PDB file of C-alpha atoms in Angstrom:
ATOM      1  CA  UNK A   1      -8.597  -4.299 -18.977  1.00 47.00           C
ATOM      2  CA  UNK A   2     -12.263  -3.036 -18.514  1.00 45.00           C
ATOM      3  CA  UNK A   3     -13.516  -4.260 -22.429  1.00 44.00           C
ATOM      4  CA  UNK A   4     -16.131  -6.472 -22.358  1.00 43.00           C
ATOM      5  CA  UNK A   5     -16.539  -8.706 -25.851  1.00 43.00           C
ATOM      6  CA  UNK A   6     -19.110 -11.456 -24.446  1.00 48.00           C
ATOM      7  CA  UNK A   7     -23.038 -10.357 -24.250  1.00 54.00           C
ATOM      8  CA  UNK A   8     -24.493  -9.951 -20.327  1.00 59.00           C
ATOM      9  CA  UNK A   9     -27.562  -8.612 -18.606  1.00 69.00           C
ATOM     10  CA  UNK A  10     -25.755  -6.352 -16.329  1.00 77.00           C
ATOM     11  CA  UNK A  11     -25.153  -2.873 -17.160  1.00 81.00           C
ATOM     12  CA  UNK A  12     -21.704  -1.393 -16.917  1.00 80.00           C
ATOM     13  CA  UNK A  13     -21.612   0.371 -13.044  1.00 82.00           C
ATOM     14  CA  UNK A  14     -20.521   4.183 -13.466  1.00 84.00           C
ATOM     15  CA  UNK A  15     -18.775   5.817 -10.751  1.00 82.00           C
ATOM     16  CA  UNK A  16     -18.885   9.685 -10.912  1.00 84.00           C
ATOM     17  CA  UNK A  17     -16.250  11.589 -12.012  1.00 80.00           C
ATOM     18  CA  UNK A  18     -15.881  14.070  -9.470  1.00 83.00           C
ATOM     19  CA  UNK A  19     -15.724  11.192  -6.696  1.00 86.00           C
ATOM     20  CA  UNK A  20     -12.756   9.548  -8.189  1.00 81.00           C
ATOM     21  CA  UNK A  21     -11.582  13.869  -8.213  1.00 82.00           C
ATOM     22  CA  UNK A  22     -12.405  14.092  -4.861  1.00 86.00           C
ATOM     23  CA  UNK A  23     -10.769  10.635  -3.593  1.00 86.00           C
ATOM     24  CA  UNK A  24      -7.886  11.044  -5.997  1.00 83.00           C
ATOM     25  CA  UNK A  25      -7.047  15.086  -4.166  1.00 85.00           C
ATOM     26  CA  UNK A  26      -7.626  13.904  -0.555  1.00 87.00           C
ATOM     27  CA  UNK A  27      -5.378  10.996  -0.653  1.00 86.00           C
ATOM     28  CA  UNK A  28      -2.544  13.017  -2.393  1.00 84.00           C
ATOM     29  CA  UNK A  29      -3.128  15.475   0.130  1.00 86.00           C
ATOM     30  CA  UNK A  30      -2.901  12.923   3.228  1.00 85.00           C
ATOM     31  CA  UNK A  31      -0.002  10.769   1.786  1.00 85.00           C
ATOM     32  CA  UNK A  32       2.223  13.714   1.110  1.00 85.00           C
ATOM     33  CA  UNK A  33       1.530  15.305   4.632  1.00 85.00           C
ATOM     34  CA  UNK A  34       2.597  11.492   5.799  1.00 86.00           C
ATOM     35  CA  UNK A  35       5.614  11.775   3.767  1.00 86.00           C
ATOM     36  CA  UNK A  36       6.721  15.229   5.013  1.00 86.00           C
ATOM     37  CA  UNK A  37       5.882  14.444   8.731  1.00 86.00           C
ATOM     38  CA  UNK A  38       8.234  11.847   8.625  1.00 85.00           C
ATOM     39  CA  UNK A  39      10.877  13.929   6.865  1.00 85.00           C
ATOM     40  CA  UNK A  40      10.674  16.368   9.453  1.00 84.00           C
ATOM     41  CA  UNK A  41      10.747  14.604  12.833  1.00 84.00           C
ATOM     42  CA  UNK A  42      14.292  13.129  13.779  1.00 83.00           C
ATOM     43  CA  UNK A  43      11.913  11.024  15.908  1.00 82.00           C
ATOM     44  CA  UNK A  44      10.276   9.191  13.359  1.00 82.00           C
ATOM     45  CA  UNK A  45      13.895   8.437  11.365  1.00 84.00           C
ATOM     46  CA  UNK A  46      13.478   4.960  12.427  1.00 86.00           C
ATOM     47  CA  UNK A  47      13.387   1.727   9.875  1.00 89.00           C
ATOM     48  CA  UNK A  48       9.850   1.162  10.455  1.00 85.00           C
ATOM     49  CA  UNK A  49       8.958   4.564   9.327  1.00 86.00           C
ATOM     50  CA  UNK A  50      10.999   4.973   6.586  1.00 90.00           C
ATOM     51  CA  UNK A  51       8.938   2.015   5.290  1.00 90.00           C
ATOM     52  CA  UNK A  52       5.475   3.600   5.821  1.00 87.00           C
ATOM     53  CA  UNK A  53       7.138   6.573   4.177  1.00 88.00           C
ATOM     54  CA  UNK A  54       7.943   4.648   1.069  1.00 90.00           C
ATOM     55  CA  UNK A  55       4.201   3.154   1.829  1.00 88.00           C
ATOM     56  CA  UNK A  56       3.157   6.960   1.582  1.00 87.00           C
ATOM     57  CA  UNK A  57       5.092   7.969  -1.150  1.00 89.00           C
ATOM     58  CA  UNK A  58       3.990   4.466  -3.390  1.00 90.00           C
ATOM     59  CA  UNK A  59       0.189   5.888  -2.284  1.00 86.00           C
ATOM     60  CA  UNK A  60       1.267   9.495  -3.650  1.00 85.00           C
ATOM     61  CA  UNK A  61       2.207   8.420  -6.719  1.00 87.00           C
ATOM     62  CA  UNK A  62      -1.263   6.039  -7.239  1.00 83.00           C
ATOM     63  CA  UNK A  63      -3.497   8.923  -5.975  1.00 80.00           C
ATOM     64  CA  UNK A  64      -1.836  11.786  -8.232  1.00 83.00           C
ATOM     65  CA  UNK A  65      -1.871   9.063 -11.483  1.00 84.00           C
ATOM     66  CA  UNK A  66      -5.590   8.517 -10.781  1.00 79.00           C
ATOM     67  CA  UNK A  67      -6.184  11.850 -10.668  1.00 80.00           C
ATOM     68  CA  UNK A  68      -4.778  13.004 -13.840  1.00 82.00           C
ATOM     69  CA  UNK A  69      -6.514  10.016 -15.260  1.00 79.00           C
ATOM     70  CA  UNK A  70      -9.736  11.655 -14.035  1.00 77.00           C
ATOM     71  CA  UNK A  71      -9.072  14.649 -15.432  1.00 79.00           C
ATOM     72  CA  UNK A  72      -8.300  13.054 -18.621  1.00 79.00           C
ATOM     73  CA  UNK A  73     -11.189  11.390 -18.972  1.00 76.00           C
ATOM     74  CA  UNK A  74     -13.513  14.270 -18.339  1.00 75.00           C
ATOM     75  CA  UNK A  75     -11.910  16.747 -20.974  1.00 76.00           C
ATOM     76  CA  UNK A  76     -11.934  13.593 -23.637  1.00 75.00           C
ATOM     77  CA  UNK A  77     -15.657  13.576 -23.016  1.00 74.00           C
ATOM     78  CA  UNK A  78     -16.527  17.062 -23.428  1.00 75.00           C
ATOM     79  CA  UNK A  79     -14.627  16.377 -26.408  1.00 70.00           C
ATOM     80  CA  UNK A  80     -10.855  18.073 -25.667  1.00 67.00           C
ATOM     81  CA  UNK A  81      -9.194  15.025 -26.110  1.00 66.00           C
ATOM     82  CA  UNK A  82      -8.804  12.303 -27.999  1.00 65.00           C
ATOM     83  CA  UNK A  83      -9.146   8.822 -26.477  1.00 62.00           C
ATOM     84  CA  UNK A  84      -7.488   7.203 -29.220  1.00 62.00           C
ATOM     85  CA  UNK A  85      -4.671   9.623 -30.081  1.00 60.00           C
ATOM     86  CA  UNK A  86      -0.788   8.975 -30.033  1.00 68.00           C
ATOM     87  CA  UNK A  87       0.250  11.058 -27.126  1.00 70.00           C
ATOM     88  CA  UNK A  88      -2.925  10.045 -25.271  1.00 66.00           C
ATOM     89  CA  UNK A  89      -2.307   6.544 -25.847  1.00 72.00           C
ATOM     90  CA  UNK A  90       1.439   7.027 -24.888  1.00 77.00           C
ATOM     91  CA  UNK A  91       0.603   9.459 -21.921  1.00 78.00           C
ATOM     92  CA  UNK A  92      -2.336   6.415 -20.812  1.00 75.00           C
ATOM     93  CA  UNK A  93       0.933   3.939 -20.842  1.00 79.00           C
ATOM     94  CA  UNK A  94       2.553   6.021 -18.309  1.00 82.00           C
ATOM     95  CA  UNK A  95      -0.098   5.981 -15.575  1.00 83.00           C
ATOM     96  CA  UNK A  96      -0.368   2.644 -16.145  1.00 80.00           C
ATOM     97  CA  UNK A  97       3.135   2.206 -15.534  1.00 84.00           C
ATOM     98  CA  UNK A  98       3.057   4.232 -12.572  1.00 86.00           C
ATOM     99  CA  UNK A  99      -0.145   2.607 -11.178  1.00 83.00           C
ATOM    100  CA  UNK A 100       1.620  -0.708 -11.464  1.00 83.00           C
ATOM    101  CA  UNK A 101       4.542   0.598  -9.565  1.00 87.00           C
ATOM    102  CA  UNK A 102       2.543   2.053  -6.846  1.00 87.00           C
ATOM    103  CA  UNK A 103       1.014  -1.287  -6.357  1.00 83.00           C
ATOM    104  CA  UNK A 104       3.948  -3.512  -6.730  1.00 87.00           C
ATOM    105  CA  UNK A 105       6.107  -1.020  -4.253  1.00 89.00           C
ATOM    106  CA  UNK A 106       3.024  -1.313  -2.019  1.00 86.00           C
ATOM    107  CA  UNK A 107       3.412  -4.807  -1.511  1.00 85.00           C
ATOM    108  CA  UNK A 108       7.167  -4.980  -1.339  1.00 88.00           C
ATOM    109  CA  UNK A 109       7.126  -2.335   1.573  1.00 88.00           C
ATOM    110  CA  UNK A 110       4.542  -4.040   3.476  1.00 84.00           C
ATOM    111  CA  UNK A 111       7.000  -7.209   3.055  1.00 87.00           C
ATOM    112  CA  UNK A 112      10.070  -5.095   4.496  1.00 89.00           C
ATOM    113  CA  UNK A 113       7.550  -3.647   7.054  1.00 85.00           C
ATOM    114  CA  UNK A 114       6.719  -7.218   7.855  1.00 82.00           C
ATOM    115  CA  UNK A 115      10.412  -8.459   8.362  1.00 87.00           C
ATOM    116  CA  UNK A 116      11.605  -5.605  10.178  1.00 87.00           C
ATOM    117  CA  UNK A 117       8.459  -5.995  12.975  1.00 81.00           C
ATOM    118  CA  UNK A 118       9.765  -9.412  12.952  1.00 82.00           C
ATOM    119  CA  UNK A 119      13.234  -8.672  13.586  1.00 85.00           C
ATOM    120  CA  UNK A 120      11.609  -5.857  16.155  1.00 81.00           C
ATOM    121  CA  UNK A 121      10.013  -7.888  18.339  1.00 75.00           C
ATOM    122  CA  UNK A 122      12.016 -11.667  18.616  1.00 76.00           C
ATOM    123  CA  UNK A 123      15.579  -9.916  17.741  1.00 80.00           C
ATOM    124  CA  UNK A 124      15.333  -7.227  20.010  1.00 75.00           C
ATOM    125  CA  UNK A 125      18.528  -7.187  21.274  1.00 80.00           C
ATOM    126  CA  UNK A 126      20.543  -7.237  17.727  1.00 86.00           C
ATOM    127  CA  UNK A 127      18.046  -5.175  15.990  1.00 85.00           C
ATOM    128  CA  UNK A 128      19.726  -1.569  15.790  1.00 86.00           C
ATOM    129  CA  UNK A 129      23.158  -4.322  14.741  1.00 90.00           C
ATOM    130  CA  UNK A 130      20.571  -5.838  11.990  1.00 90.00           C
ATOM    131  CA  UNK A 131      18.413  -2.681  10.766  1.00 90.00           C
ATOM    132  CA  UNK A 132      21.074  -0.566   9.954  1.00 90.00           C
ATOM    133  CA  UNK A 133      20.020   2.939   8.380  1.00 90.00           C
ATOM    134  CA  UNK A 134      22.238   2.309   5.857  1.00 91.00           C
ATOM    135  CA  UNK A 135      20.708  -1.303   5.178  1.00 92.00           C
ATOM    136  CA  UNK A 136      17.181   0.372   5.291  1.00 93.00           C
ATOM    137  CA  UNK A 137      18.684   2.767   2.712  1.00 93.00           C
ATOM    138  CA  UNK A 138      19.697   0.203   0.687  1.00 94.00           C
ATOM    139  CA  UNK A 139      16.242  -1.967   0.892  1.00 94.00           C
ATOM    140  CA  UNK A 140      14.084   0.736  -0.233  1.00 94.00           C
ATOM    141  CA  UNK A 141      16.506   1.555  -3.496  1.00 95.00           C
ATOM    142  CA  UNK A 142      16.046  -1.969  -3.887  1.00 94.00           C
ATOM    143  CA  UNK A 143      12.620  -1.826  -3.811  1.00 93.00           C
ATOM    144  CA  UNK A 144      11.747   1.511  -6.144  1.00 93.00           C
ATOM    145  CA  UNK A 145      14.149   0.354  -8.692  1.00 93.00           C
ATOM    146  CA  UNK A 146      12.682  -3.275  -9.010  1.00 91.00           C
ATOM    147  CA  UNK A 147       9.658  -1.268  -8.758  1.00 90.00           C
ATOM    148  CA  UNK A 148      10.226   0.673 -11.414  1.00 88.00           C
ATOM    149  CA  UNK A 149      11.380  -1.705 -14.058  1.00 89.00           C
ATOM    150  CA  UNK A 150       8.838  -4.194 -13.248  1.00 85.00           C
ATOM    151  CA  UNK A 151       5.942  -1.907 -13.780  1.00 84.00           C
ATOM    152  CA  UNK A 152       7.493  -0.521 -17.251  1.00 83.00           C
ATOM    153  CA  UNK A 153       7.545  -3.821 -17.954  1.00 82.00           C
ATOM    154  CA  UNK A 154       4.029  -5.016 -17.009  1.00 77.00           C
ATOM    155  CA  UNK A 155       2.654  -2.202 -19.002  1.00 76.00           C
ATOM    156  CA  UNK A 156       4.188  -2.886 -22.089  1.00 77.00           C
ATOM    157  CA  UNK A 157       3.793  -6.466 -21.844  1.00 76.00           C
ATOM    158  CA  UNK A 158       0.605  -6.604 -20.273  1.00 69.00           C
ATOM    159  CA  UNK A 159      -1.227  -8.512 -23.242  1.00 66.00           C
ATOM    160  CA  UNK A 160       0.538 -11.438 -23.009  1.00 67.00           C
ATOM    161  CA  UNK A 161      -1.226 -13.308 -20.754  1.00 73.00           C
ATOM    162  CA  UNK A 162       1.968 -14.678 -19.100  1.00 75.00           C
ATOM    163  CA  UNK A 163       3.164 -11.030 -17.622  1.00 75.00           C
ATOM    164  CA  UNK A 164      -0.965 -11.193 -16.342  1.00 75.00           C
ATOM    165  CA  UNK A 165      -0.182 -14.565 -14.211  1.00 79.00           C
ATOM    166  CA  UNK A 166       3.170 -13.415 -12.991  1.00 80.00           C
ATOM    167  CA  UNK A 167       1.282 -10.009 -11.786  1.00 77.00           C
ATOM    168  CA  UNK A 168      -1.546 -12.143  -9.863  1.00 79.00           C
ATOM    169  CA  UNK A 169       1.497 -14.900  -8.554  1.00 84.00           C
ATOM    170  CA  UNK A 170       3.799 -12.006  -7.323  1.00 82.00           C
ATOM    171  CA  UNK A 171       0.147 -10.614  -5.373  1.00 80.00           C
ATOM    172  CA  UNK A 172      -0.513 -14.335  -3.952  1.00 83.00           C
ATOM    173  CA  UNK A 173       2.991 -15.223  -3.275  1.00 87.00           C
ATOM    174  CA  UNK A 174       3.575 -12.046  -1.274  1.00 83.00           C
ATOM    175  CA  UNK A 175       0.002 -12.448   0.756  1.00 81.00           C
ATOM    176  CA  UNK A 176       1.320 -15.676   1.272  1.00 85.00           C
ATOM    177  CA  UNK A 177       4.382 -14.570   2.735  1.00 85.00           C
ATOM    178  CA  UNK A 178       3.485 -11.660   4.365  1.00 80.00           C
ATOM    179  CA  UNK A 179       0.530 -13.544   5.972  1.00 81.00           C
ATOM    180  CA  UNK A 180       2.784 -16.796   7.653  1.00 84.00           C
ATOM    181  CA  UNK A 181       5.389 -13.580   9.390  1.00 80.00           C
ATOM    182  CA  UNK A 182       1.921 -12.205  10.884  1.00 77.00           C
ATOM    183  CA  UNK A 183       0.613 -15.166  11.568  1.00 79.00           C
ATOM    184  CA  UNK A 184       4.391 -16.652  13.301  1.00 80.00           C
ATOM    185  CA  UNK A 185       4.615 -13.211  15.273  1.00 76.00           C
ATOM    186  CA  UNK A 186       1.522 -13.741  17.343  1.00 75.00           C
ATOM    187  CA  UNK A 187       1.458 -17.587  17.891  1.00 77.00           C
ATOM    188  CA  UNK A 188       4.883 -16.653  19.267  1.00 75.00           C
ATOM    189  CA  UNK A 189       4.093 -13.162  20.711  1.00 70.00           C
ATOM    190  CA  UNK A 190       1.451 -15.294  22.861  1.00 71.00           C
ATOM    191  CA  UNK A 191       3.399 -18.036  24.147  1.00 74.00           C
ATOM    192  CA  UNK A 192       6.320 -15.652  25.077  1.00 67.00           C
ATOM    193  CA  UNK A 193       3.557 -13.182  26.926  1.00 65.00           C
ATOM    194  CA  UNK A 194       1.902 -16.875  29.057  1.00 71.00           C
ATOM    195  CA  UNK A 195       6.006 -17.675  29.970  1.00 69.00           C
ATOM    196  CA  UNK A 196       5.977 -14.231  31.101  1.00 64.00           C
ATOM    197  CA  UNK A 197       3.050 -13.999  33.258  1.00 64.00           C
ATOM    198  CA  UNK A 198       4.456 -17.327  34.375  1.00 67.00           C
ATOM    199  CA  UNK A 199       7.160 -15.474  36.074  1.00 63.00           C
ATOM    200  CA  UNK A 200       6.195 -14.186  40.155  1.00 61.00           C
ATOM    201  CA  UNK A 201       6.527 -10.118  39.240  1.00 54.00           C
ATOM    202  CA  UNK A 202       5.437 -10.659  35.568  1.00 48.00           C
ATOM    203  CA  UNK A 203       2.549  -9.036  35.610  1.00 48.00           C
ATOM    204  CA  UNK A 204       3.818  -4.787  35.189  1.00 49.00           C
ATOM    205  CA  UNK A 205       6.609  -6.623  32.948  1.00 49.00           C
ATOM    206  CA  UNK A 206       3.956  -8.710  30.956  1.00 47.00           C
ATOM    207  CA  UNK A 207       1.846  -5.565  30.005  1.00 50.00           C
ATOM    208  CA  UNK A 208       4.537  -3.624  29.295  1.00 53.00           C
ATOM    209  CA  UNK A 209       5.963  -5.905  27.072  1.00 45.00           C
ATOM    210  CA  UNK A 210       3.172  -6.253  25.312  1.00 49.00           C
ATOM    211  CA  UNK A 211       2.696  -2.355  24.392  1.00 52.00           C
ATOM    212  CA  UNK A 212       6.040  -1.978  23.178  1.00 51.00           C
ATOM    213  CA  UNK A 213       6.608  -5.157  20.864  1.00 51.00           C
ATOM    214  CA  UNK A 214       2.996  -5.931  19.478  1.00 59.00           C
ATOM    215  CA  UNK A 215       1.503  -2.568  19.161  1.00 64.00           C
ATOM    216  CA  UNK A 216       3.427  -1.584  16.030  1.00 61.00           C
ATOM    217  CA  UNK A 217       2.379  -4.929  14.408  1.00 63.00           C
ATOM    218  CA  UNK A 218      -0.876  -4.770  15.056  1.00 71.00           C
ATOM    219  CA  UNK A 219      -0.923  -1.455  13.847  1.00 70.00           C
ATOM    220  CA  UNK A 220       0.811  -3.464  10.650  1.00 68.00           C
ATOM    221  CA  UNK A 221      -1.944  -5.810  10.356  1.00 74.00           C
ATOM    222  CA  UNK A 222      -4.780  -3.688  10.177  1.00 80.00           C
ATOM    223  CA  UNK A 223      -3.027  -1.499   7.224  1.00 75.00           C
ATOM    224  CA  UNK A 224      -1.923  -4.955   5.662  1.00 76.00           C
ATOM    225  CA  UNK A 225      -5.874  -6.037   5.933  1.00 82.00           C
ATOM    226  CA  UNK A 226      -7.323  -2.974   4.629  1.00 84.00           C
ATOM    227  CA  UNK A 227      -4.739  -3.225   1.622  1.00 79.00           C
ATOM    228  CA  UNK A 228      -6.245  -6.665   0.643  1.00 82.00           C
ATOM    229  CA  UNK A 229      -9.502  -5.737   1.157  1.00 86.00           C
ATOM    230  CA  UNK A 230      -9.272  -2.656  -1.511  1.00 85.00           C
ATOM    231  CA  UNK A 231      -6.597  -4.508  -3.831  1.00 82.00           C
ATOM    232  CA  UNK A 232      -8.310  -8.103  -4.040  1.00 84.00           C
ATOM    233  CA  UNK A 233     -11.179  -7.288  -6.269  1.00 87.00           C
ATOM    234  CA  UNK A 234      -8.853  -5.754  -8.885  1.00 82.00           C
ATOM    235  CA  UNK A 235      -7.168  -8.845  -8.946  1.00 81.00           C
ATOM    236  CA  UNK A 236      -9.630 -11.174  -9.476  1.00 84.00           C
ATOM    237  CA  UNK A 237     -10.837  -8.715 -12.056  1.00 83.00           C
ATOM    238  CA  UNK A 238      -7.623  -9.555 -13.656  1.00 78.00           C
ATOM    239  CA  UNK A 239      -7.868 -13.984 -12.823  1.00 82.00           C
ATOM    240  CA  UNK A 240     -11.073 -13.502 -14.753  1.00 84.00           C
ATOM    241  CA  UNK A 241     -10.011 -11.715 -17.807  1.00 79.00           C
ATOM    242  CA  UNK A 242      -7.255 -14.750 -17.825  1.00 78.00           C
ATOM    243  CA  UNK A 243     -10.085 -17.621 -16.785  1.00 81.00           C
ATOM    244  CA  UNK A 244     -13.400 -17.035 -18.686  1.00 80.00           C
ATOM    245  CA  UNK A 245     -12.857 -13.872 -20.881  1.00 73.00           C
ATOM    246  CA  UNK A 246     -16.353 -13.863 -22.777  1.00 76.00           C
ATOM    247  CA  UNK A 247     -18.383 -15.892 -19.558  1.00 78.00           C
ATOM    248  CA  UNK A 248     -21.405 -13.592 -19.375  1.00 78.00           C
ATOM    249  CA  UNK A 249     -21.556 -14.254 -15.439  1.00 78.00           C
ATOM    250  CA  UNK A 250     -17.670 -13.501 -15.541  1.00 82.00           C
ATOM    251  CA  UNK A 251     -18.674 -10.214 -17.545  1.00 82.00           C
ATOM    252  CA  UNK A 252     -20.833  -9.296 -14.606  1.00 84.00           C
ATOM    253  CA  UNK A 253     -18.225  -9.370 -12.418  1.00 84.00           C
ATOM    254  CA  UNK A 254     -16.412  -7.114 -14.843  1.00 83.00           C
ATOM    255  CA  UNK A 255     -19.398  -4.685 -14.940  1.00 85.00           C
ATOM    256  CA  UNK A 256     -18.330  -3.780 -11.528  1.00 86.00           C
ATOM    257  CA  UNK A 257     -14.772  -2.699 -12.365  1.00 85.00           C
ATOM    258  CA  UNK A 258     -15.068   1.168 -11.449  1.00 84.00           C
ATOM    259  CA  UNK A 259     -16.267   0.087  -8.148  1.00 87.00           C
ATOM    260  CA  UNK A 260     -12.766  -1.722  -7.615  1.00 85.00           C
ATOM    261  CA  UNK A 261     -11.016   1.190  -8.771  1.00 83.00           C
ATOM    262  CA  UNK A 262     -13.041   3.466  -5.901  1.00 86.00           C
ATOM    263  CA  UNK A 263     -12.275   1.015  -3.269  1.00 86.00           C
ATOM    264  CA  UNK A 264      -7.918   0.723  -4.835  1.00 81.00           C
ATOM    265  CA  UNK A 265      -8.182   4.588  -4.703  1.00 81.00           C
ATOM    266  CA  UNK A 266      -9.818   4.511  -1.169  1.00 85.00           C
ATOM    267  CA  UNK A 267      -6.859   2.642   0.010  1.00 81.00           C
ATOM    268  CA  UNK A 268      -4.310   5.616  -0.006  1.00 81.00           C
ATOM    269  CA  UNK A 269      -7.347   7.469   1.779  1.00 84.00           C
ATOM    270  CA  UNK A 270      -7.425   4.865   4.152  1.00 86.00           C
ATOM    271  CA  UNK A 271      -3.466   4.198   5.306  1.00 80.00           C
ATOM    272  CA  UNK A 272      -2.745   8.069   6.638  1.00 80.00           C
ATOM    273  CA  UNK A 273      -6.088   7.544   8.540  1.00 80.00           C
ATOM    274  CA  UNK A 274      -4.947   4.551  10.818  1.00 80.00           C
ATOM    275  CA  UNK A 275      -0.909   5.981  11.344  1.00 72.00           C
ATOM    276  CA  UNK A 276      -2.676   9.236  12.921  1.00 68.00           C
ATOM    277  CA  UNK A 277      -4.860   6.767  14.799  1.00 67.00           C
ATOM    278  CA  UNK A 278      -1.972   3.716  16.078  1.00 70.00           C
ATOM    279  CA  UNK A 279       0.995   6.601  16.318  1.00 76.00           C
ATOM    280  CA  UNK A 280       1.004   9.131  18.753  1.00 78.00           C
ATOM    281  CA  UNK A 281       4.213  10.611  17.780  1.00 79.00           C
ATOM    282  CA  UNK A 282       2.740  11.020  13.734  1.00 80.00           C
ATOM    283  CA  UNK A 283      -0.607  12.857  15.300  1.00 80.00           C
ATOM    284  CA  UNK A 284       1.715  15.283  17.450  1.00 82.00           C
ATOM    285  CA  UNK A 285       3.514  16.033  14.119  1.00 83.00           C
ATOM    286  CA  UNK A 286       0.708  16.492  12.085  1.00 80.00           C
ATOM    287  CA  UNK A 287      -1.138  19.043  14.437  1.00 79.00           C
ATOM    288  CA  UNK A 288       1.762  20.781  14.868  1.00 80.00           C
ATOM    289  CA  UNK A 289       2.204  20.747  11.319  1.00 79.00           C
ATOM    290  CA  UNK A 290      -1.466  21.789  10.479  1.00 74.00           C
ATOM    291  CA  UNK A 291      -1.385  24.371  12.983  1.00 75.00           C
ATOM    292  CA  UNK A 292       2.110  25.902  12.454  1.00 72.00           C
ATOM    293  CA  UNK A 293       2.936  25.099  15.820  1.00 65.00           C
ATOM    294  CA  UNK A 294       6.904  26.471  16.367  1.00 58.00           C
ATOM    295  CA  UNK A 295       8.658  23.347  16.865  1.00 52.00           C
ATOM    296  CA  UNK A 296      12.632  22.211  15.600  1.00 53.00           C
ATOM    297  CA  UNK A 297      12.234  19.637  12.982  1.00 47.00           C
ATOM    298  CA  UNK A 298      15.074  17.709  14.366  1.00 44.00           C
ATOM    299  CA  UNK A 299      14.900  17.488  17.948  1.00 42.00           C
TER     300      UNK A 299
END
């Protein structure tokens, strides 16, 4: 994706090896210790969480393929491997599969994470009758099996510049989507909240309302921003390889491509960052966690 065949002025941007290392360890190391938290704490067995555990475990599987990536790269420049040899070439296929997995199930938890704050907050009432465990079982083997397929199937039809558009329409559609829920939440979030403080003894009610409903979608929003804010350069990285392949201003664009690979990596750095910092319950686990606290898993 990163060959450039037109002639430009700017240089090819390098990103050291050991930072993609370092990102690549610290990520795994946060997403996994996401993953396990929620595993542990019968408190955090809820729908919502067993989303942002998929999340975690989509953001495990990107950091670990970078990684080994990394480490591939380095030994096939002090000359232990070669770049161009069978096994590499087949073992290369596989990250790529799994890095277009991790992004793909990404997306589609965000979307479930999406409609079940939806369903939270203006279904209240039905919404233990609606979000079923079972259902939420059943969602996310929906979602890693699609997942699955869809990336072995990007990867090995990725040079076919039709499996390239549906990639980039499945990223806008989704945005799209994902966007008008946010978007419909709050414009009715605030007209519920002014009926509300319309009400003679709203006011306790009004604030307490709004903790409870809108602080897990904010929380939502922000991870849902940073996500497009590390993802979207890699995908117009990707509109431009389809648009103006051998533009020389196009292939500056291109020259930045490591650059959008630091800031895709930094998302799975980013996510475990703001649950610790929007859930008390998740920084209780983790310290207790960290700092072997006794504690039973499952109270």
């Amino acid at each position: 994706m990163n060959t450039s065949v037109a002639q430009t002025d700017c240089p090819e941007v390098k990103v050291p090896v050991l930072l993609f290392f370092t990102i690549g360890l610290v990520s795994l190391a946060e997403n996994f210790l996401v993953v396990v938290a929620v595993l542990r704490n019968r408190n955090l067995h809820s729908p919502m969480y067993c989303f942002i555990c998929s999340l975690a475990a989509f953001n495990t599987i990107a950091s670990l393929t970078k990684t080994w990536e990394t480490m591939m790269i380095a030994f096939a420049d002090v000359g232990q491997l070669e770049k161009t040899g069978s096994s590499e070439t087949k073992l290369d296929d596989v990250m790529d599969s799994l890095l277009c997995m991790s992004f793909v199930g990404s997306i589609s938890s965000f979307l479930a994470i999406a409609v079940d704050r939806y369903i939270t907050i203006f279904h209240a009432l039905r919404y233990h009758n609606i979000m079923t465990m079972r259902r939420t079982r059943a969602i996310l083997g929906v979602i890693w099996t699609t997942c699955g397929l869809t990336a072995v199937l990007m990867v090995r039809f990725f040079a076919a510049k039709f499996t390239m558009i549906c990639f980039v329409v499945f990223f806008v559609i989704s945005l799209a989507i994902i966007c008008f829920l946010y978007v419909y939440m709050f414009m009715l979030a605030r007209i519920h909240a002014r009926k509300i403080a319309a009400l003679p003894t709203a006011g306790g009610r009004k604030c307490r309302w709004q903790g409870s409903s809108m602080r897990g979608a904010l929380t939502l929003t922000i991870l849902f921003g940073t996500f497009m804010v590390c993802w979207a350069p890699f995908f117009v990285h990707l509109i431009i390889i389809m648009v103006c392949p051998t533009n020389p201003y196009c292939e500056c664009y291109r020259s930045l491509f490591q650059l959008h690979m630091v800031l895709l990596m930094s998302h799975a750095l980013i996510d475990p960052a703001i649950y610790a910092f929007r859930s008390a319950e998740l920084r209780q686990t983790f310290k207790k966690m960290l700092f072997c606290t006794n504690w039973k898993p499952y109270s």
